[in-house]
């Protein structure tokens, strides 16, 4: 399978079984602040980020690996906590940590780096890609958006639950009507643009429909990173239930816009439309880690 | 499969297919010196290190992934060269690079980090583990040892060829007589000790038999890191050919010692015996990366 998705798909042996596989990283100073957060949460976040890519393709977790680079002065208690966070989160999502590598940086100032590889298997009728959106499709999102990174270093970006069960349930429920999916790591504006771009379409989001997290603004919902919610293109005439059926705790589902033909070849990929009907370019609303 | 091997083995689906998977890292200042070596060789080395673990288990490469953390000032040409090194080496060993992640460090002083995950499939009659050595087994090594890291940053550690074809051929040739295997990353002393330890045995190496690289001393052969040769336990009464049959360029095979019962519970795991028959403890002869 070509590049461009959250995970790659690899055929294993002649039997025809296939595997989804991907890698993601958490780096001190970019995705977490290691001296303000307990290290079990860093390990857990690294595992959750990788598992969120499994959710984005509606895969079933199989196993995981982690490679870690520690600063030389790392405390034993912190290292143990990091491993615990990785292990426990992997177990909780049925992706047991089966291997890894640990190295130690040369200098104490060098940042803790955690890279997690996930293996998953596709579920019927196959993985959901980024590129399947069609003209007229609904843009649907799980959960709430914005304000994921609190000033004290905490917030949703550390606590989020990869939407693996939700994705599997939605795939089962919608089948081939679930045309495309991605997880929101860089803001709903930017990630909606990725779905539109992969399909050669434009996407219009309605600002009044965005499911805002408490205290989050529309700008925060559009541009904040690390929501890790699912963003989908669903066939136009589908009735979207208010929550994902059969999932506890309840996971909100909201139709927030629509995919259209690109009006001109150089038109913006993402338009944000307000209640009065005025539309602005939102292609660049998003989060650059480390910028 | 429990921990302790170069790769983990994972069952994929109900069909019973299985996969070998592992991860390894190359970090500037520990495994390479990024401002003294062209970056295509860094990418290539990172891929080779991971592939050497596939050789150690007599696996067949399937695919690979890489996660990279770049210093913010990295030059475009260097980044392109790094990708080229990863890609071309992956292709050369039939482990195409199917996915990855790139992040950028916060500070220019933070080191380039390359983590490579490899996927492989076992070949008949199954993967070779570290733990299978038996009393009386021969200790056999491929190639030559020592002097892998030259003072200018170059040397064998950048150029080595992961012994994948050799391992497959030896597995085919020796079958169940190939009891255990590991690749030498931390010096033949230390890695022979790992085979002995995994089997609850002692291993005796004969210093006169060590296949020394040109200009390398016995101490260098015992203790230098990054040879990436195969080290095996082979059934006692096996005739060891001088080279691996059917492999070009020729790959030397040398029987360098034997596995014995541990004389006492607290005896040293690795003994180095010289021509006069005197034996010294060599359990700690080896290379600590970054020490």
Coordinates of C-alpha atoms in Angstrom, one line a residue:
Chain A
X1 CA 0.0 0.0 0.0
X2 CA 1.4 3.4 -0.9
X3 CA 2.4 6.0 1.6
X4 CA 0.2 8.7 3.1
X5 CA -1.8 6.8 5.7
X6 CA -1.3 6.7 9.5
X7 CA 0.0 3.1 9.2
X8 CA 1.6 1.0 6.4
X9 CA 0.0 -2.2 5.3
X10 CA 2.3 -5.2 4.8
X11 CA 1.5 -8.7 3.4
X12 CA 2.9 -11.4 5.6
X13 CA 3.9 -14.6 3.8
X14 CA 2.0 -16.4 1.1
X15 CA -1.0 -17.1 3.2
X16 CA -2.1 -13.6 2.5
X17 CA -2.4 -12.3 6.1
X18 CA -1.7 -8.6 6.3
X19 CA -0.4 -6.4 9.0
X20 CA -0.7 -2.7 9.8
X21 CA 2.5 -1.1 11.1
X22 CA 3.6 2.4 12.1
X23 CA 5.9 4.4 14.4
X24 CA 5.4 7.6 16.4
X25 CA 7.6 9.5 18.8
X26 CA 7.4 11.6 22.0
X27 CA 10.3 14.0 22.6
X28 CA 11.0 16.0 25.7
X29 CA 10.4 19.7 24.9
X30 CA 8.2 19.0 21.9
X31 CA 5.4 16.7 23.0
X32 CA 5.9 16.7 26.8
X33 CA 7.9 18.6 29.4
X34 CA 9.8 15.8 31.2
X35 CA 10.5 17.7 34.4
X36 CA 6.9 18.7 34.8
X37 CA 5.1 15.4 34.1
X38 CA 5.6 12.1 35.8
X39 CA 7.4 9.7 33.5
X40 CA 4.7 7.0 33.6
X41 CA 2.5 9.5 31.8
X42 CA 5.2 10.1 29.2
X43 CA 5.5 6.4 28.5
X44 CA 1.7 6.1 28.4
X45 CA 1.4 9.1 26.1
X46 CA 4.0 7.7 23.7
X47 CA 2.0 4.4 23.5
X48 CA -1.3 6.2 23.2
X49 CA -0.1 8.4 20.3
X50 CA 1.0 5.3 18.4
X51 CA -2.2 3.5 19.2
X52 CA -4.2 6.5 17.9
X53 CA -2.8 5.7 14.5
X54 CA -4.3 2.2 14.8
X55 CA -7.7 3.7 15.6
X56 CA -7.4 6.1 12.6
X57 CA -7.3 3.0 10.3
X58 CA -9.8 1.0 12.2
X59 CA -7.2 -1.6 13.1
X60 CA -7.0 -4.2 15.9
X61 CA -3.8 -3.8 18.0
X62 CA -1.5 -6.8 18.0
X63 CA 1.9 -5.8 19.6
X64 CA 4.2 -2.9 20.2
X65 CA 7.9 -2.1 20.6
X66 CA 9.6 0.9 22.1
X67 CA 13.0 2.5 21.7
X68 CA 14.1 5.0 24.3
X69 CA 17.1 7.4 24.6
X70 CA 17.6 8.5 28.2
X71 CA 19.5 11.5 29.4
X72 CA 22.5 10.1 31.4
X73 CA 21.3 11.6 34.7
X74 CA 17.8 10.0 34.5
X75 CA 16.6 8.7 37.9
X76 CA 15.9 5.0 38.4
X77 CA 12.5 5.8 39.6
X78 CA 11.7 7.8 36.5
X79 CA 13.0 5.1 34.2
X80 CA 10.9 2.4 36.0
X81 CA 7.9 4.7 35.7
X82 CA 8.5 5.2 32.0
X83 CA 8.5 1.5 31.4
X84 CA 5.5 1.0 33.6
X85 CA 3.6 3.6 31.6
X86 CA 4.6 2.0 28.3
X87 CA 3.8 -1.5 29.5
X88 CA 0.5 -0.9 31.2
X89 CA -0.9 1.2 28.4
X90 CA 0.2 -1.4 25.8
X91 CA -1.6 -4.1 27.9
X92 CA -4.7 -2.1 28.3
X93 CA -5.1 -1.8 24.6
X94 CA -4.1 -5.4 23.8
X95 CA -0.8 -4.4 22.1
X96 CA 1.7 -6.0 24.5
X97 CA 5.2 -4.5 24.4
X98 CA 7.3 -7.3 22.9
X99 CA 10.6 -5.6 22.3
X100 CA 12.7 -2.5 22.5
X101 CA 16.0 -0.8 22.8
X102 CA 17.4 1.5 25.3
X103 CA 20.4 3.9 24.8
X104 CA 21.8 6.6 26.9
X105 CA 22.6 10.1 25.6
X106 CA 26.1 11.4 25.9
X107 CA 25.1 14.7 27.7
X108 CA 22.6 15.4 30.5
X109 CA 21.0 18.2 28.4
X110 CA 20.0 15.8 25.6
X111 CA 16.3 15.2 25.6
X112 CA 14.4 12.0 26.6
X113 CA 13.1 10.4 23.3
X114 CA 10.6 7.6 23.2
X115 CA 9.7 6.0 19.8
X116 CA 6.9 3.5 19.7
X117 CA 6.2 1.0 16.9
X118 CA 2.7 -0.5 16.7
X119 CA 1.6 -3.6 14.9
X120 CA -2.1 -4.2 14.2
X121 CA -4.3 -6.4 12.1
X122 CA -7.0 -5.0 9.8
X123 CA -10.7 -5.7 10.6
X124 CA -13.4 -6.5 8.1
X125 CA -14.0 -5.1 5.5
X126 CA -10.4 -3.8 5.6
X127 CA -8.5 -0.7 6.9
X128 CA -9.9 2.8 6.4
X129 CA -7.6 5.1 4.4
X130 CA -7.1 8.9 4.3
X131 CA -7.9 9.1 0.7
X132 CA -11.5 7.9 0.3
X133 CA -13.6 11.1 0.7
X134 CA -16.2 11.8 -2.0
X135 CA -18.0 14.9 -3.0
X136 CA -21.0 15.5 -0.7
X137 CA -19.6 13.4 2.1
X138 CA -20.2 14.5 5.7
X139 CA -17.2 15.5 7.8
X140 CA -17.8 13.8 11.2
X141 CA -15.7 14.0 14.4
X142 CA -15.7 12.1 17.6
X143 CA -15.5 13.7 21.1
X144 CA -14.6 17.4 21.7
X145 CA -11.9 19.7 20.3
X146 CA -9.5 22.3 21.6
X147 CA -7.6 23.2 24.7
X148 CA -5.8 19.9 24.8
X149 CA -2.5 21.4 26.2
X150 CA -2.8 23.2 29.5
X151 CA -0.3 25.7 30.6
X152 CA 0.9 23.5 33.4
X153 CA 1.9 20.8 30.9
X154 CA -1.1 18.6 31.7
X155 CA -4.4 18.3 29.9
X156 CA -6.2 16.0 27.4
X157 CA -3.0 15.4 25.4
X158 CA -1.7 13.2 28.3
X159 CA -5.0 11.6 29.2
X160 CA -6.7 10.9 25.9
X161 CA -8.0 7.5 25.1
X162 CA -7.0 6.2 21.6
X163 CA -10.4 5.7 19.9
X164 CA -9.7 2.1 19.0
X165 CA -13.0 0.6 20.2
X166 CA -14.9 3.6 18.7
X167 CA -13.2 3.1 15.3
X168 CA -14.0 -0.6 15.3
X169 CA -17.6 0.0 16.2
X170 CA -18.0 2.8 13.5
X171 CA -16.4 0.5 10.9
X172 CA -18.9 -2.2 11.8
X173 CA -21.8 0.1 11.8
X174 CA -21.0 2.2 8.7
X175 CA -19.1 -0.5 6.7
X176 CA -18.3 0.9 3.2
X177 CA -20.1 4.2 4.0
X178 CA -17.0 5.1 6.1
X179 CA -15.0 6.5 3.3
X180 CA -11.9 8.0 4.9
X181 CA -10.5 8.5 8.4
X182 CA -7.6 10.2 10.2
X183 CA -6.8 11.0 13.9
X184 CA -6.5 14.7 14.8
X185 CA -3.0 15.3 16.0
X186 CA -2.3 18.7 14.4
X187 CA -5.7 20.5 14.7
X188 CA -9.0 19.8 13.0
X189 CA -8.3 22.4 10.3
X190 CA -5.1 20.9 9.2
X191 CA -6.2 17.3 9.5
X192 CA -9.5 18.0 7.6
X193 CA -7.2 19.5 4.9
X194 CA -5.3 16.2 4.7
X195 CA -8.5 14.3 4.0
X196 CA -9.6 16.8 1.4
X197 CA -6.1 16.9 -0.2
X198 CA -5.9 13.1 -0.4
X199 CA -9.2 13.1 -2.3
X200 CA -8.7 16.2 -4.4
X201 CA -11.6 17.9 -2.8
X202 CA -12.4 21.0 -0.6
X203 CA -13.8 20.7 2.9
X204 CA -16.1 23.2 4.5
X205 CA -16.3 23.3 8.3
X206 CA -19.1 25.1 10.1
X207 CA -17.8 27.0 13.1
X208 CA -21.2 26.8 14.9
X209 CA -21.1 23.0 14.8
X210 CA -17.6 22.4 16.3
X211 CA -17.9 20.3 19.5
X212 CA -15.8 22.6 21.8
X213 CA -14.1 21.3 24.9
X214 CA -15.1 23.3 28.0
X215 CA -13.4 26.8 27.9
X216 CA -12.1 26.1 24.4
X217 CA -12.7 28.7 21.6
X218 CA -13.4 28.0 17.9
X219 CA -9.8 29.1 17.2
X220 CA -8.5 26.6 19.8
X221 CA -10.7 23.8 18.3
X222 CA -9.4 24.5 14.8
X223 CA -5.8 25.0 15.6
X224 CA -4.8 23.3 18.8
X225 CA -2.9 20.1 18.4
X226 CA -3.2 16.7 20.1
X227 CA -6.9 16.1 20.3
X228 CA -6.5 12.5 19.0
X229 CA -10.1 12.4 18.0
X230 CA -11.2 10.6 14.8
X231 CA -12.1 12.7 11.8
X232 CA -14.1 10.9 9.1
X233 CA -15.6 11.3 5.7
X234 CA -19.0 9.5 5.8
X235 CA -21.4 8.9 2.8
X236 CA -23.7 12.0 2.3
X237 CA -27.1 10.4 3.2
X238 CA -26.0 8.7 6.4
X239 CA -27.9 9.4 9.7
X240 CA -25.2 10.2 12.3
X241 CA -26.2 9.1 15.8
X242 CA -25.4 11.5 18.6
X243 CA -22.9 9.1 20.2
X244 CA -21.1 5.9 18.9
X245 CA -23.6 3.1 19.7
X246 CA -22.6 0.6 22.3
X247 CA -19.5 2.4 23.6
X248 CA -19.0 3.4 27.3
X249 CA -18.3 6.0 28.4
X250 CA -20.3 7.7 25.7
X251 CA -18.4 9.1 22.7
X252 CA -20.0 12.1 21.1
X253 CA -20.3 12.1 17.3
X254 CA -20.8 15.4 15.4
X255 CA -21.2 16.2 11.8
X256 CA -19.2 19.5 11.4
X257 CA -19.1 20.0 7.7
X258 CA -19.0 18.6 4.1
X259 CA -16.7 17.8 1.3
X260 CA -17.2 19.6 -2.0
X261 CA -15.6 19.8 -5.4
X262 CA -12.7 22.2 -5.5
X263 CA -14.2 25.4 -7.1
X264 CA -11.0 26.2 -8.8
X265 CA -7.6 24.3 -9.0
X266 CA -6.0 26.8 -6.7
X267 CA -8.9 27.1 -4.2
X268 CA -8.2 26.7 -0.6
X269 CA -8.6 23.1 0.7
X270 CA -10.3 24.0 4.0
X271 CA -12.9 26.8 4.4
X272 CA -14.4 27.7 7.8
X273 CA -18.0 29.1 7.5
X274 CA -19.5 31.1 10.3
X275 CA -23.2 31.5 11.2
X276 CA -23.6 34.5 8.9
X277 CA -22.3 32.5 6.0
X278 CA -19.0 34.2 5.6
X279 CA -16.1 31.8 4.8
X280 CA -12.4 32.1 5.6
X281 CA -9.4 30.0 4.5
X282 CA -8.5 27.6 7.4
X283 CA -6.0 25.4 5.6
X284 CA -3.2 26.6 7.8
X285 CA -5.0 26.4 11.1
X286 CA -3.0 23.9 13.0
X287 CA -0.3 23.0 15.3
X288 CA 3.4 22.7 14.4
X289 CA 5.1 20.7 17.1
X290 CA 8.1 22.6 18.2
X291 CA 7.5 25.7 16.2
Chain B
X1 CA 8.1 -16.0 22.8
X2 CA 9.8 -14.7 25.9
X3 CA 12.3 -11.9 26.0
X4 CA 16.1 -12.3 25.6
X5 CA 16.5 -12.7 21.9
X6 CA 17.5 -10.2 19.2
X7 CA 13.9 -10.1 17.9
X8 CA 10.5 -10.9 19.3
X9 CA 8.2 -13.4 17.7
X10 CA 4.6 -12.5 17.3
X11 CA 1.7 -14.7 16.0
X12 CA -0.3 -12.9 13.3
X13 CA -4.0 -13.8 13.2
X14 CA -5.5 -17.3 13.5
X15 CA -3.8 -18.6 10.4
X16 CA -0.8 -19.1 12.5
X17 CA 1.7 -17.1 10.5
X18 CA 4.4 -15.6 12.7
X19 CA 6.5 -12.5 12.5
X20 CA 9.9 -11.5 13.9
X21 CA 10.2 -7.9 15.0
X22 CA 12.8 -5.7 16.7
X23 CA 14.1 -2.2 17.0
X24 CA 17.6 -0.7 17.1
X25 CA 19.0 2.8 17.3
X26 CA 21.9 4.9 16.0
X27 CA 22.6 8.1 18.0
X28 CA 25.1 10.8 17.1
X29 CA 28.0 10.7 19.6
X30 CA 27.4 7.1 20.6
X31 CA 27.3 5.0 17.4
X32 CA 28.4 7.5 14.8
X33 CA 29.9 11.0 14.8
X34 CA 27.5 12.9 12.5
X35 CA 29.9 15.7 11.5
X36 CA 32.6 13.3 10.4
X37 CA 30.6 10.8 8.4
X38 CA 28.3 11.4 5.4
X39 CA 24.7 11.0 6.4
X40 CA 23.8 8.3 3.9
X41 CA 26.2 6.1 5.8
X42 CA 24.4 7.0 9.1
X43 CA 21.1 5.9 7.6
X44 CA 22.7 2.9 6.1
X45 CA 24.3 1.9 9.4
X46 CA 21.1 2.3 11.3
X47 CA 19.3 0.0 8.8
X48 CA 22.2 -2.5 8.9
X49 CA 22.3 -2.7 12.7
X50 CA 18.6 -3.6 12.7
X51 CA 19.0 -6.1 9.9
X52 CA 21.9 -7.8 11.7
X53 CA 19.3 -8.8 14.4
X54 CA 17.3 -10.5 11.6
X55 CA 20.5 -12.4 10.7
X56 CA 21.1 -13.4 14.3
X57 CA 17.8 -15.3 14.3
X58 CA 18.1 -16.6 10.7
X59 CA 15.1 -14.6 9.6
X60 CA 14.0 -13.4 6.2
X61 CA 13.6 -9.6 6.0
X62 CA 10.1 -8.3 5.2
X63 CA 9.9 -4.6 5.8
X64 CA 11.3 -1.8 7.9
X65 CA 10.3 1.6 9.5
X66 CA 12.4 4.4 10.7
X67 CA 11.8 7.2 13.2
X68 CA 14.3 10.1 13.1
X69 CA 14.9 13.1 15.3
X70 CA 16.9 15.8 13.5
X71 CA 18.7 18.7 15.0
X72 CA 17.0 21.9 13.8
X73 CA 20.0 23.1 11.8
X74 CA 20.3 19.9 9.8
X75 CA 21.1 20.7 6.1
X76 CA 18.6 19.6 3.4
X77 CA 21.4 17.7 1.7
X78 CA 22.2 15.7 4.8
X79 CA 18.6 14.9 5.4
X80 CA 18.2 13.7 1.8
X81 CA 21.3 11.6 2.2
X82 CA 20.1 10.1 5.4
X83 CA 16.8 9.0 3.8
X84 CA 18.7 7.7 0.8
X85 CA 21.0 5.6 3.0
X86 CA 18.0 4.2 4.9
X87 CA 16.0 3.5 1.7
X88 CA 18.7 2.0 -0.4
X89 CA 20.0 -0.3 2.3
X90 CA 16.5 -1.4 3.1
X91 CA 15.9 -2.3 -0.6
X92 CA 19.2 -4.0 -0.9
X93 CA 18.2 -6.4 1.9
X94 CA 14.6 -6.8 0.8
X95 CA 13.2 -5.0 3.8
X96 CA 11.5 -2.0 2.1
X97 CA 11.0 1.1 4.2
X98 CA 7.3 1.3 4.5
X99 CA 6.8 3.9 7.2
X100 CA 8.3 6.3 9.6
X101 CA 8.2 9.5 11.6
X102 CA 10.3 12.6 11.6
X103 CA 10.6 15.1 14.4
X104 CA 12.9 18.1 14.9
X105 CA 14.7 18.7 18.2
X106 CA 14.2 21.9 20.1
X107 CA 18.0 22.8 20.2
X108 CA 20.8 22.6 17.6
X109 CA 23.0 20.8 20.1
X110 CA 20.6 17.9 20.4
X111 CA 21.8 14.8 18.7
X112 CA 20.6 13.2 15.5
X113 CA 18.7 10.0 16.5
X114 CA 17.7 7.2 14.1
X115 CA 15.6 4.3 15.3
X116 CA 14.9 1.4 12.9
X117 CA 12.2 -1.2 13.3
X118 CA 12.6 -4.4 11.2
X119 CA 10.0 -7.0 10.4
X120 CA 11.0 -10.5 9.2
X121 CA 9.6 -13.9 8.8
X122 CA 11.1 -17.1 10.2
X123 CA 12.6 -19.6 7.8
X124 CA 12.3 -23.4 8.2
X125 CA 12.8 -25.0 10.7
X126 CA 12.1 -21.8 12.7
X127 CA 14.1 -18.9 14.2
X128 CA 17.4 -19.6 16.0
X129 CA 17.4 -18.4 19.6
X130 CA 20.2 -17.3 22.0
X131 CA 19.4 -20.0 24.5
X132 CA 20.0 -23.3 22.8
X133 CA 23.7 -24.0 23.4
X134 CA 24.5 -27.5 24.9
X135 CA 27.4 -28.9 26.7
X136 CA 30.2 -29.8 24.3
X137 CA 28.9 -27.5 21.5
X138 CA 31.4 -25.7 19.3
X139 CA 31.5 -21.9 19.4
X140 CA 31.7 -20.8 15.8
X141 CA 32.1 -17.3 14.3
X142 CA 31.7 -15.8 10.8
X143 CA 34.2 -13.3 9.3
X144 CA 36.9 -11.5 11.3
X145 CA 37.0 -9.7 14.6
X146 CA 38.4 -6.5 16.1
X147 CA 39.4 -3.0 15.0
X148 CA 35.9 -2.2 13.8
X149 CA 36.0 1.5 14.8
X150 CA 38.8 3.5 13.3
X151 CA 40.0 6.7 14.9
X152 CA 38.7 8.8 12.0
X153 CA 35.2 7.6 12.6
X154 CA 35.2 5.2 9.7
X155 CA 35.8 1.4 9.6
X156 CA 33.9 -1.9 9.5
X157 CA 31.2 -0.6 11.8
X158 CA 29.9 1.6 8.9
X159 CA 30.5 -0.8 6.1
X160 CA 29.6 -4.2 7.5
X161 CA 27.2 -6.5 5.6
X162 CA 24.4 -7.9 7.8
X163 CA 25.0 -11.7 7.6
X164 CA 21.4 -12.4 6.5
X165 CA 22.3 -14.7 3.5
X166 CA 25.0 -16.4 5.5
X167 CA 22.6 -17.1 8.4
X168 CA 19.9 -18.5 6.1
X169 CA 22.5 -20.7 4.4
X170 CA 23.9 -22.0 7.7
X171 CA 20.4 -22.7 9.0
X172 CA 19.7 -24.7 5.8
X173 CA 23.0 -26.5 6.1
X174 CA 23.1 -27.2 9.8
X175 CA 19.4 -27.5 10.5
X176 CA 18.7 -28.4 14.1
X177 CA 22.5 -28.8 14.7
X178 CA 22.6 -24.9 14.8
X179 CA 21.7 -24.7 18.5
X180 CA 22.0 -20.9 19.3
X181 CA 23.0 -17.7 17.6
X182 CA 23.6 -14.0 18.3
X183 CA 25.2 -11.2 16.4
X184 CA 28.3 -9.6 17.9
X185 CA 27.6 -6.0 18.7
X186 CA 29.4 -5.6 22.0
X187 CA 32.6 -7.7 21.5
X188 CA 32.9 -11.5 21.1
X189 CA 33.7 -11.9 24.8
X190 CA 30.6 -10.3 26.0
X191 CA 28.3 -11.8 23.4
X192 CA 29.7 -15.3 23.9
X193 CA 28.9 -14.8 27.5
X194 CA 25.3 -14.1 26.6
X195 CA 25.0 -17.4 24.8
X196 CA 26.6 -19.2 27.8
X197 CA 24.4 -17.4 30.2
X198 CA 21.2 -18.1 28.3
X199 CA 22.1 -21.8 28.4
X200 CA 23.5 -22.0 32.0
X201 CA 26.9 -23.0 30.6
X202 CA 30.5 -21.8 30.5
X203 CA 32.2 -21.0 27.2
X204 CA 36.0 -21.3 26.6
X205 CA 37.5 -19.3 23.8
X206 CA 41.0 -20.1 22.5
X207 CA 42.9 -16.9 21.8
X208 CA 45.1 -18.6 19.1
X209 CA 42.0 -19.4 17.1
X210 CA 40.4 -16.0 16.9
X211 CA 40.1 -14.7 13.3
X212 CA 41.7 -11.3 13.7
X213 CA 41.0 -8.4 11.3
X214 CA 44.2 -7.0 9.8
X215 CA 46.1 -5.0 12.5
X216 CA 43.7 -6.1 15.2
X217 CA 45.0 -7.6 18.5
X218 CA 43.4 -10.4 20.5
X219 CA 42.3 -7.8 23.0
X220 CA 40.6 -5.8 20.2
X221 CA 38.9 -8.9 18.8
X222 CA 37.6 -9.8 22.3
X223 CA 36.6 -6.4 23.4
X224 CA 35.9 -4.1 20.4
X225 CA 32.2 -3.5 19.6
X226 CA 30.3 -3.5 16.4
X227 CA 31.7 -6.5 14.5
X228 CA 28.2 -7.6 13.5
X229 CA 29.4 -11.1 12.8
X230 CA 27.4 -14.2 13.7
X231 CA 28.4 -16.2 16.8
X232 CA 26.9 -19.7 17.0
X233 CA 26.7 -22.8 19.2
X234 CA 26.9 -25.8 16.8
X235 CA 26.5 -29.5 17.8
X236 CA 29.8 -31.0 19.0
X237 CA 30.6 -33.4 16.2
X238 CA 29.9 -31.1 13.3
X239 CA 32.5 -30.6 10.6
X240 CA 32.8 -26.8 10.2
X241 CA 33.7 -25.8 6.6
X242 CA 36.3 -23.0 6.1
X243 CA 33.7 -20.7 4.6
X244 CA 29.9 -20.6 4.4
X245 CA 29.1 -22.8 1.3
X246 CA 27.6 -21.1 -1.7
X247 CA 28.1 -17.5 -0.4
X248 CA 30.0 -14.8 -2.4
X249 CA 32.1 -13.0 -1.5
X250 CA 33.4 -15.9 0.7
X251 CA 32.5 -15.7 4.4
X252 CA 35.1 -17.3 6.7
X253 CA 33.8 -19.7 9.4
X254 CA 36.0 -20.4 12.4
X255 CA 35.5 -22.7 15.4
X256 CA 37.0 -20.6 18.3
X257 CA 36.0 -22.5 21.4
X258 CA 33.6 -24.8 23.2
X259 CA 30.7 -24.7 25.7
X260 CA 31.2 -26.6 28.9
X261 CA 29.3 -27.3 32.1
X262 CA 29.8 -24.5 34.7
X263 CA 32.5 -26.0 37.0
X264 CA 30.9 -24.2 40.0
X265 CA 27.8 -22.1 40.4
X266 CA 29.9 -18.9 40.7
X267 CA 32.4 -19.7 38.0
X268 CA 33.1 -17.2 35.3
X269 CA 30.9 -17.5 32.2
X270 CA 33.6 -16.8 29.7
X271 CA 37.2 -18.1 29.9
X272 CA 40.0 -17.1 27.4
X273 CA 42.6 -19.8 27.0
X274 CA 46.0 -19.0 25.5
X275 CA 48.4 -21.4 23.7
X276 CA 50.2 -22.3 26.9
X277 CA 46.9 -23.4 28.4
X278 CA 46.5 -20.6 30.9
X279 CA 42.9 -19.3 31.3
X280 CA 41.7 -15.9 32.3
X281 CA 38.2 -14.6 33.0
X282 CA 36.9 -12.7 29.9
X283 CA 33.3 -12.2 30.9
X284 CA 33.7 -8.4 31.0
X285 CA 35.7 -8.1 27.7
X286 CA 33.4 -5.9 25.7
X287 CA 32.2 -2.6 24.5
X288 CA 29.9 -0.3 26.4
X289 CA 28.4 2.2 23.9
X290 CA 28.9 5.6 25.3
X291 CA 30.9 4.7 28.4

